[in-house]
C-alpha cells in the first residue's frame, strides 16, 4: 500500500468575502433599439390623445422589434409592449369613432 497524501485543508471559511479582480474586462452591454423606445413612447402618448397614433406606434415598435432581433440590440420587451399598447389604442379609437359616435 502506498501512502497517498491528503489534500490540504482550507485556511479560510467558505463564506469569506471574495476580492473582485479589478483588472478583469467588463462585459459591454448592447445598446437599446431607438425605434423600440420611440414606438413605445408614441403608443403610450396615443392612449391619452386618442388620435391615430396607435398604428404609428405599432409600426415603429415593429421596426424596433425587428432591429433588436436581427442586430442583437436590447429593447425587445419595449417593442412588444409598444405594439400591444398601439393595437389597444387603435381599437379604442375605432370603438369611440364608429360605435359610440356614428
Short mmCIF file of C-alpha atoms in Angstrom, two decimals, residues 18-90:
data_model
loop_
_atom_site.label_atom_id
_atom_site.label_comp_id
_atom_site.label_asym_id
_atom_site.label_seq_id
_atom_site.Cartn_x
_atom_site.Cartn_y
_atom_site.Cartn_z
CA UNK A 18 -14.13 37.34 -2.27
CA UNK A 19 -11.98 40.07 -3.75
CA UNK A 20 -13.10 41.02 -7.24
CA UNK A 21 -10.43 41.11 -9.90
CA UNK A 22 -10.18 44.80 -10.73
CA UNK A 23 -8.32 44.09 -13.95
CA UNK A 24 -10.95 41.76 -15.40
CA UNK A 25 -12.53 43.07 -18.61
CA UNK A 26 -16.03 44.48 -18.21
CA UNK A 27 -18.65 42.97 -20.47
CA UNK A 28 -20.20 45.73 -22.57
CA UNK A 29 -23.99 45.67 -22.86
CA UNK A 30 -25.70 46.02 -26.19
CA UNK A 31 -27.35 49.40 -26.84
CA UNK A 32 -31.11 49.88 -26.93
CA UNK A 33 -33.04 49.99 -30.16
CA UNK A 34 -34.06 53.62 -30.64
CA UNK A 35 -37.04 52.59 -32.76
CA UNK A 36 -38.36 50.37 -29.95
CA UNK A 37 -38.15 53.24 -27.46
CA UNK A 38 -39.76 55.69 -29.90
CA UNK A 39 -42.60 53.32 -30.76
CA UNK A 40 -43.31 52.64 -27.10
CA UNK A 41 -43.45 56.37 -26.29
CA UNK A 42 -45.72 57.15 -29.27
CA UNK A 43 -48.05 54.29 -28.32
CA UNK A 44 -48.25 55.50 -24.71
CA UNK A 45 -48.94 59.08 -25.80
CA UNK A 46 -51.61 57.77 -28.17
CA UNK A 47 -53.54 56.32 -25.23
CA UNK A 48 -54.10 59.82 -23.86
CA UNK A 49 -54.58 61.64 -27.16
CA UNK A 50 -56.97 59.13 -28.82
CA UNK A 51 -55.73 60.04 -32.25
CA UNK A 52 -54.30 57.88 -34.97
CA UNK A 53 -51.06 57.48 -33.01
CA UNK A 54 -51.80 53.80 -32.32
CA UNK A 55 -50.97 52.47 -35.80
CA UNK A 56 -47.92 54.72 -36.00
CA UNK A 57 -46.63 53.49 -32.62
CA UNK A 58 -47.37 49.89 -33.60
CA UNK A 59 -45.45 50.22 -36.87
CA UNK A 60 -42.44 51.89 -35.29
CA UNK A 61 -42.43 49.31 -32.47
CA UNK A 62 -42.50 46.55 -35.09
CA UNK A 63 -39.46 48.07 -36.78
CA UNK A 64 -37.73 48.32 -33.39
CA UNK A 65 -38.55 44.69 -32.60
CA UNK A 66 -37.11 43.54 -35.92
CA UNK A 67 -33.93 45.61 -35.45
CA UNK A 68 -33.49 44.33 -31.90
CA UNK A 69 -33.88 40.76 -33.06
CA UNK A 70 -31.68 41.00 -36.14
CA UNK A 71 -28.88 43.16 -34.76
CA UNK A 72 -28.77 41.84 -31.18
CA UNK A 73 -29.93 45.09 -29.60
CA UNK A 74 -31.85 45.44 -26.37
CA UNK A 75 -35.45 46.63 -26.22
CA UNK A 76 -37.47 43.67 -27.46
CA UNK A 77 -39.78 43.92 -24.45
CA UNK A 78 -40.38 47.63 -25.05
CA UNK A 79 -41.15 46.93 -28.69
CA UNK A 80 -43.65 44.20 -27.81
CA UNK A 81 -45.30 46.45 -25.23
CA UNK A 82 -45.42 49.29 -27.77
CA UNK A 83 -47.12 47.05 -30.31
CA UNK A 84 -49.71 45.84 -27.79
CA UNK A 85 -50.43 49.34 -26.49
CA UNK A 86 -50.68 50.68 -30.06
CA UNK A 87 -53.18 47.98 -31.03
CA UNK A 88 -55.27 48.68 -27.92
CA UNK A 89 -55.10 52.41 -28.65
CA UNK A 90 -56.30 51.87 -32.21
#
